[in-house]
GROMACS .gro file of C-alpha atoms in nm:
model
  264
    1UNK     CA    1  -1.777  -0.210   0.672
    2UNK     CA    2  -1.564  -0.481   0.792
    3UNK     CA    3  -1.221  -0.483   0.725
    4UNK     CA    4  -0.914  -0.759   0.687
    5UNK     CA    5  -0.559  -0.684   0.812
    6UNK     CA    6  -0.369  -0.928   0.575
    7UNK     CA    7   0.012  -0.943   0.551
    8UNK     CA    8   0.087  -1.026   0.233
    9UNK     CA    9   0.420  -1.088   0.191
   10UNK     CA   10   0.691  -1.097   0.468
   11UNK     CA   11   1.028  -0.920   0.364
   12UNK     CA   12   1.364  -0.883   0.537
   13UNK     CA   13   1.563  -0.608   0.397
   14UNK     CA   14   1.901  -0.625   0.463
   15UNK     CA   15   1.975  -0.476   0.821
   16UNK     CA   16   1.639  -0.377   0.895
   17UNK     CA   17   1.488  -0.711   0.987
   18UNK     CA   18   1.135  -0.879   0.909
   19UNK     CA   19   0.870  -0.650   0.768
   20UNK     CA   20   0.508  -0.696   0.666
   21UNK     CA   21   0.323  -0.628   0.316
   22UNK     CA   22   0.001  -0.425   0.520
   23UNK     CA   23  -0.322  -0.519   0.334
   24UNK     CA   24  -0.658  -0.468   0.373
   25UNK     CA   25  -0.950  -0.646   0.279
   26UNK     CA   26  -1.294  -0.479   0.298
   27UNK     CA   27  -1.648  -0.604   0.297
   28UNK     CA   28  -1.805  -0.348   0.145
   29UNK     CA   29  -2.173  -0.310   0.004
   30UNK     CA   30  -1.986  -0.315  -0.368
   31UNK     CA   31  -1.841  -0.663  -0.288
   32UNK     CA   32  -1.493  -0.713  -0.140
   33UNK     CA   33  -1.246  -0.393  -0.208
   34UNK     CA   34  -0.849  -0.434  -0.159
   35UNK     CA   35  -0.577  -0.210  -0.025
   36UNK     CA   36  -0.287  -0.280  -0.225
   37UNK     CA   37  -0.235  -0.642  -0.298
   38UNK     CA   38   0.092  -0.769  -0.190
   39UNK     CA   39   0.285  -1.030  -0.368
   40UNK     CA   40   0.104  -1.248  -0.548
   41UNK     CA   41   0.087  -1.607  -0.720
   42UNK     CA   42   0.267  -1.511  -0.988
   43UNK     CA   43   0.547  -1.349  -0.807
   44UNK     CA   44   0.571  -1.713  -0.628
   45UNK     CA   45   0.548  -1.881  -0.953
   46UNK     CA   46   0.852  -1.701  -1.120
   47UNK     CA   47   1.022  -1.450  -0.837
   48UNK     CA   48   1.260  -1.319  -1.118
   49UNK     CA   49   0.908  -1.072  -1.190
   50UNK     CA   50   1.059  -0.919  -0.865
   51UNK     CA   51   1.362  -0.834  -1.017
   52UNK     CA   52   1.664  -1.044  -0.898
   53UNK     CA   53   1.904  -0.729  -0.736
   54UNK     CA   54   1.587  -0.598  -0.575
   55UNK     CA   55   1.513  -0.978  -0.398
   56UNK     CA   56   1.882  -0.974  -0.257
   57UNK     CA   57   1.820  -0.664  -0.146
   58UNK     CA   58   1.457  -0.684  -0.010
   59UNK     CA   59   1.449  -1.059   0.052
   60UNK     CA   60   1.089  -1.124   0.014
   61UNK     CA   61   0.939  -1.476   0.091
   62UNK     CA   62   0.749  -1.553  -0.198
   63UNK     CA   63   0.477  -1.827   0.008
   64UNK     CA   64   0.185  -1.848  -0.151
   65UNK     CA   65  -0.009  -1.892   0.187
   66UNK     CA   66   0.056  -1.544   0.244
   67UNK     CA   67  -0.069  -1.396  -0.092
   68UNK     CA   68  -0.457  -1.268  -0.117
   69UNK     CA   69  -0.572  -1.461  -0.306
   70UNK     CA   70  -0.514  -1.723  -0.075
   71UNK     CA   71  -0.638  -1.558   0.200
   72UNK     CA   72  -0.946  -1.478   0.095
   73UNK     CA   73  -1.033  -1.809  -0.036
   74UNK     CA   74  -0.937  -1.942   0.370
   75UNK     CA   75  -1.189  -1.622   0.426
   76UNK     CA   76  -1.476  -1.834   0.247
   77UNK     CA   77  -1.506  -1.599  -0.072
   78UNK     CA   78  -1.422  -1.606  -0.439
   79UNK     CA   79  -1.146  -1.462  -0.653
   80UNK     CA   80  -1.418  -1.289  -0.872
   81UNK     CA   81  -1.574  -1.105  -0.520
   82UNK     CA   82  -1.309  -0.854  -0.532
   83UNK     CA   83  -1.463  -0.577  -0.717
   84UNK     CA   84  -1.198  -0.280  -0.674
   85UNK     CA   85  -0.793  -0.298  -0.586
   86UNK     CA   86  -0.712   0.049  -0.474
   87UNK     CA   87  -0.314   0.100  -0.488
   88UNK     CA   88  -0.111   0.351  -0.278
   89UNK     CA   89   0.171   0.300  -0.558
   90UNK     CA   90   0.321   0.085  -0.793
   91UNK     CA   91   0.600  -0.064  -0.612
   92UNK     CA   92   0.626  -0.456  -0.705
   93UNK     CA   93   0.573  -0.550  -0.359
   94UNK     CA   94   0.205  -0.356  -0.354
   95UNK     CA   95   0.107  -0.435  -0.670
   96UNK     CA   96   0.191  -0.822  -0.745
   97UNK     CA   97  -0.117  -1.006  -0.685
   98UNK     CA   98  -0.282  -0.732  -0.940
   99UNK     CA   99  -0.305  -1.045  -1.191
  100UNK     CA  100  -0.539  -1.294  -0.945
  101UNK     CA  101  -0.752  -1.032  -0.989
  102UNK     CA  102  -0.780  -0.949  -1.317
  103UNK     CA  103  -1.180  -0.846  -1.313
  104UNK     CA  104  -1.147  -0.610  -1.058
  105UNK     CA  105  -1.134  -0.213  -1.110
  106UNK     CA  106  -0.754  -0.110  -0.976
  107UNK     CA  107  -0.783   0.291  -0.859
  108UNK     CA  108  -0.485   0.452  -0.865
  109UNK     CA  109  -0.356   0.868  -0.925
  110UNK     CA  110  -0.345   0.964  -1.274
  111UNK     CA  111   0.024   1.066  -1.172
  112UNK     CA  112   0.152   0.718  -1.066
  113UNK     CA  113  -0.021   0.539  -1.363
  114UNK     CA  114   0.145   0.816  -1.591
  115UNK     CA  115   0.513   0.772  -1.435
  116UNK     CA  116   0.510   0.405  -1.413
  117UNK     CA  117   0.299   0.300  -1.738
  118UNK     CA  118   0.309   0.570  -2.009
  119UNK     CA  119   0.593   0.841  -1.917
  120UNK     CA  120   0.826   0.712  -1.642
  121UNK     CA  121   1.151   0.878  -1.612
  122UNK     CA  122   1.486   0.704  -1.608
  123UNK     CA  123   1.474   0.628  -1.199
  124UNK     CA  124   1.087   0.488  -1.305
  125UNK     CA  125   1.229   0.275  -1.553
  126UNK     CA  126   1.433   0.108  -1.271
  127UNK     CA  127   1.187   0.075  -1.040
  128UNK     CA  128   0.871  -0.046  -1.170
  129UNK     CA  129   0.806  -0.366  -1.293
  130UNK     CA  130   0.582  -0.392  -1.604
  131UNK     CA  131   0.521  -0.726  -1.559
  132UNK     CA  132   0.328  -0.680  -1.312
  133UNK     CA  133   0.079  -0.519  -1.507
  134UNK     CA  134   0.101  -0.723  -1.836
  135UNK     CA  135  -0.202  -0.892  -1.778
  136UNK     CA  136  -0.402  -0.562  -1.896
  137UNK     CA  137  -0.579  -0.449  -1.558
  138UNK     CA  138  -0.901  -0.249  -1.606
  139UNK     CA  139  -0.731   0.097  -1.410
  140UNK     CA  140  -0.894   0.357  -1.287
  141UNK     CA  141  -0.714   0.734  -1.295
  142UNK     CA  142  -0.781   0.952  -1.048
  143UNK     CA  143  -0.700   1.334  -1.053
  144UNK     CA  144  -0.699   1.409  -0.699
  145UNK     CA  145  -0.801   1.799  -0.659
  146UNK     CA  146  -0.910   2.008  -0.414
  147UNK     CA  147  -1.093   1.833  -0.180
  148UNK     CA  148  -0.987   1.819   0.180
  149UNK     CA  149  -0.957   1.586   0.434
  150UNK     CA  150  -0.890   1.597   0.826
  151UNK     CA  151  -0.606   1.845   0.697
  152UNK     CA  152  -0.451   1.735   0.376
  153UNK     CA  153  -0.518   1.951   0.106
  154UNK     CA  154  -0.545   1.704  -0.176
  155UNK     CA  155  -0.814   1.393  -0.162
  156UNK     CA  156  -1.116   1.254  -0.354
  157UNK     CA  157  -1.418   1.037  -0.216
  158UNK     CA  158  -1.413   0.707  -0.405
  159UNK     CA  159  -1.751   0.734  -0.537
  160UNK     CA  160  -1.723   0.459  -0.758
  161UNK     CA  161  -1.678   0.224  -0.496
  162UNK     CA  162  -1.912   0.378  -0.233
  163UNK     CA  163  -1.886   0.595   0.067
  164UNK     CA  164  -1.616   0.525   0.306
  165UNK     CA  165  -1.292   0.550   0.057
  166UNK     CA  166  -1.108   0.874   0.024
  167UNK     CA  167  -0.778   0.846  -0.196
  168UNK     CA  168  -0.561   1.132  -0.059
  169UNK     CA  169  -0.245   1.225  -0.224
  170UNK     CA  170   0.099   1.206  -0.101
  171UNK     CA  171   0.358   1.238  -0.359
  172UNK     CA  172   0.752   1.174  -0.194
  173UNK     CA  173   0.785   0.811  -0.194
  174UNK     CA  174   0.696   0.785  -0.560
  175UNK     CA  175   0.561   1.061  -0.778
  176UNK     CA  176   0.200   0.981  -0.737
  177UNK     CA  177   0.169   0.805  -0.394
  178UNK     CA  178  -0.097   0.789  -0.243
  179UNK     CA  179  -0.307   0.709   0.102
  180UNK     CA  180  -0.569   0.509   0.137
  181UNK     CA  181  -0.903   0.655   0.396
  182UNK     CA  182  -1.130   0.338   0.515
  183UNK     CA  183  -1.456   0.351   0.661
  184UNK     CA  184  -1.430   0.093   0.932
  185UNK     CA  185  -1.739   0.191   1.103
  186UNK     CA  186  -1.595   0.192   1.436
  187UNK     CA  187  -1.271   0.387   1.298
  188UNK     CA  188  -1.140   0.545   1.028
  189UNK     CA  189  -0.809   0.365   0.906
  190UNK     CA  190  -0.559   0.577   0.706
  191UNK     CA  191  -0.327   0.362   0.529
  192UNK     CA  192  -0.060   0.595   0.462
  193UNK     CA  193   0.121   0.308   0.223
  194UNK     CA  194   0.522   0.361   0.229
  195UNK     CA  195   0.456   0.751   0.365
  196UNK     CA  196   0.626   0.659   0.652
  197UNK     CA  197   0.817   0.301   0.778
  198UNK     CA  198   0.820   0.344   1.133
  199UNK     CA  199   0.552   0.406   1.443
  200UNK     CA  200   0.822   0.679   1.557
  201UNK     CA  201   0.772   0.870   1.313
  202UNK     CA  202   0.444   0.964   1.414
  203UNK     CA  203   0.490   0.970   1.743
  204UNK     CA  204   0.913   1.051   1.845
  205UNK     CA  205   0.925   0.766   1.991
  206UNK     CA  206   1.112   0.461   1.981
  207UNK     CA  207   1.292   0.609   1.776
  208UNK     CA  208   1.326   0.512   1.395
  209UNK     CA  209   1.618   0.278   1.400
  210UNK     CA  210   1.919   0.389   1.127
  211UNK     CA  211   1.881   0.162   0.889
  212UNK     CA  212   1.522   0.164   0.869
  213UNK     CA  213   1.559   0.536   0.793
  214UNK     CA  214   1.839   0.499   0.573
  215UNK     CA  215   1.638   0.280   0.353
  216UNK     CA  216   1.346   0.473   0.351
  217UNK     CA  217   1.514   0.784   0.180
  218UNK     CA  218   1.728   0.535  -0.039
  219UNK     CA  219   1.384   0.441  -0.236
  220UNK     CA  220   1.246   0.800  -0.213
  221UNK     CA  221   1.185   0.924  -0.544
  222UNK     CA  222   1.172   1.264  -0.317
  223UNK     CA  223   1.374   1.270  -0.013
  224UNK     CA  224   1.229   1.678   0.079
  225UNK     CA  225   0.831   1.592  -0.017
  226UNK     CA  226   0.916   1.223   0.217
  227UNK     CA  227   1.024   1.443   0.509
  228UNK     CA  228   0.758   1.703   0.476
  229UNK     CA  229   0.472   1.417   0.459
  230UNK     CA  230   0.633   1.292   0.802
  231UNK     CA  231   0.561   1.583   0.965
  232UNK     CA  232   0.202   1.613   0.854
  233UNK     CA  233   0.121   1.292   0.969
  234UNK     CA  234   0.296   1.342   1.245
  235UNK     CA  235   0.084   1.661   1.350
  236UNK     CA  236  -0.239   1.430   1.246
  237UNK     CA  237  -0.141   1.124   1.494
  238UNK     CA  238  -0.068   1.439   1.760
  239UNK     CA  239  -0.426   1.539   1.744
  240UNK     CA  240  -0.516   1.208   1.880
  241UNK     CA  241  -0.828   1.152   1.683
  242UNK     CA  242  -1.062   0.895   1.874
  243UNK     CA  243  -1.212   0.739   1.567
  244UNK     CA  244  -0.843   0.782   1.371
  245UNK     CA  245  -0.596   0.488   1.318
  246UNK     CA  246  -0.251   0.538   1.142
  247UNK     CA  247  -0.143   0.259   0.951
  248UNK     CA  248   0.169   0.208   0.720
  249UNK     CA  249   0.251  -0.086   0.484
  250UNK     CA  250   0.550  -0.246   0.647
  251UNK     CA  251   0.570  -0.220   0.991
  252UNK     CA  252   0.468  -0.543   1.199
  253UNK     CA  253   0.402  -0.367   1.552
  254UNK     CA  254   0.109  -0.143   1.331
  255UNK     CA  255   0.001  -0.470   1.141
  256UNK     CA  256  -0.030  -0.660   1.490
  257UNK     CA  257  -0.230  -0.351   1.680
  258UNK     CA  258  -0.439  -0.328   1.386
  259UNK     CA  259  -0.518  -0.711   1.369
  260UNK     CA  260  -0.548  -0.698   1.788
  261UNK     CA  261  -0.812  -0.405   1.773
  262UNK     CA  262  -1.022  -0.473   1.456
  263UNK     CA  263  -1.386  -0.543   1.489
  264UNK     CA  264  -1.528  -0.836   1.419
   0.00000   0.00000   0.00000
């Protein structure tokens, strides 16, 4: 399968500095299949869907140019050719562009969808955004049980899509977070969504600057499970995997090396 590294939406949260919205687009025998979304027309239409605290905080962009749907039209295809959104979470800025695709299947765990759509707690309430689901998207729950993969207890083979996807939980960063296994051909990509923010994390060094680290625990709905996952994927990027490639959702050196080294 041939896969996309989109950035779709640049953010600069305060003291951090510019960050990426990490998206992939795959050409797969199903029609096209996306990694999170991004932002999306809508947020760009009316940013207040962001929520306007979180925007001062997060400072997103908001260009259209940068949203999927956009890019896949400059790609050649079609809104309607993506078949499946599968969603690490359902943090605004990985969900937005949900709505330009309203036809598509969105695959998410059965715990996310219940803490941010039918049961969230108080801290949920805050931090999810229903608008961004308002437009009724067809989701799809998975319970993720049992099955393992290269290490982590907990993942299930996206057979509705095809072969090549493997959802594989990793609760810390929200309550049902998840990563996202890819079937590049030439690699396997593991987008580990907001499991970790920083290339040192998996591998010591440069180290994670403060404030990068300081805001990844701020939005942690689990600061212990958050720490514990960074170790795990730590011991996974140790291993050194040839046909393994570590990705996370806002980092631009990982975005960059992933665009540099994707085949084409």
């Amino acid at each position: 399968m041939k896969v996309h590294h989109l950035n779709c939406g640049t953010i600069r949260p305060t003291g951090v500095g510019t960050m990426v919205c990490h998206v992939l687009l795959v050409e797969s025998a199903d029609g096209l299949v996306l990694v999170d979304t991004g932002f999306g027309t809508h947020d760009c239409e009316d940013p207040n869907r962001f929520g306007r605290i979180r925007s001062r905080f997060i400072r997103p962009n908001f260009d259209r140019g940068e949203t999927a749907l956009n890019q896949i039209r400059q790609l050649g295809f079609r809104r309607s050719d993506v078949r499946h959104v599968v969603v690490t979470h359902f943090d605004a800025d990985h969900i937005g562009g949900l709505a330009d695709f309203p036809d598509a299947l969105v695959h998410v765990t059965t715990t996310e969808a219940f803490g941010a759509m039918r049961s969230p707690s108080i801290q949920e309430r805050i931090r999810f955004r229903p608008p961004q689901w308002a437009h009724g998207p067809r989701i799809v729950e998975h319970d993720i049980d049992g099955e393992a993969w290269r290490g982590f207890a907990a993942a299930k083979e996206l057979t509705q899509i095809g072969p090549g996807f493997v959802l594989v939980s990793l609760p810390g960063h929200t309550r049902g977070h998840a990563c996202v296994a890819v079937d590049a051909g030439h690699r396997w990509l593991l987008h580990a969504g907001d499991s970790f923010y920083h290339p040192g994390t998996l591998a010591g060094a440069p180290p994670v600057p403060k404030w990068t680290a300081r805001l990844e625990m701020l939005v942690a709905s689990d600061k212990q499970k958050v720490k514990q996952n960074h170790v795990r994927l730590a011991e996974l990027y140790r291993r050194q995997d040839p046909d393994l490639m570590i990705l996370c959702s806002h980092d631009v050196t990982l975005y960059e090396q992933a665009r540099a080294t994707a085949q084409t």
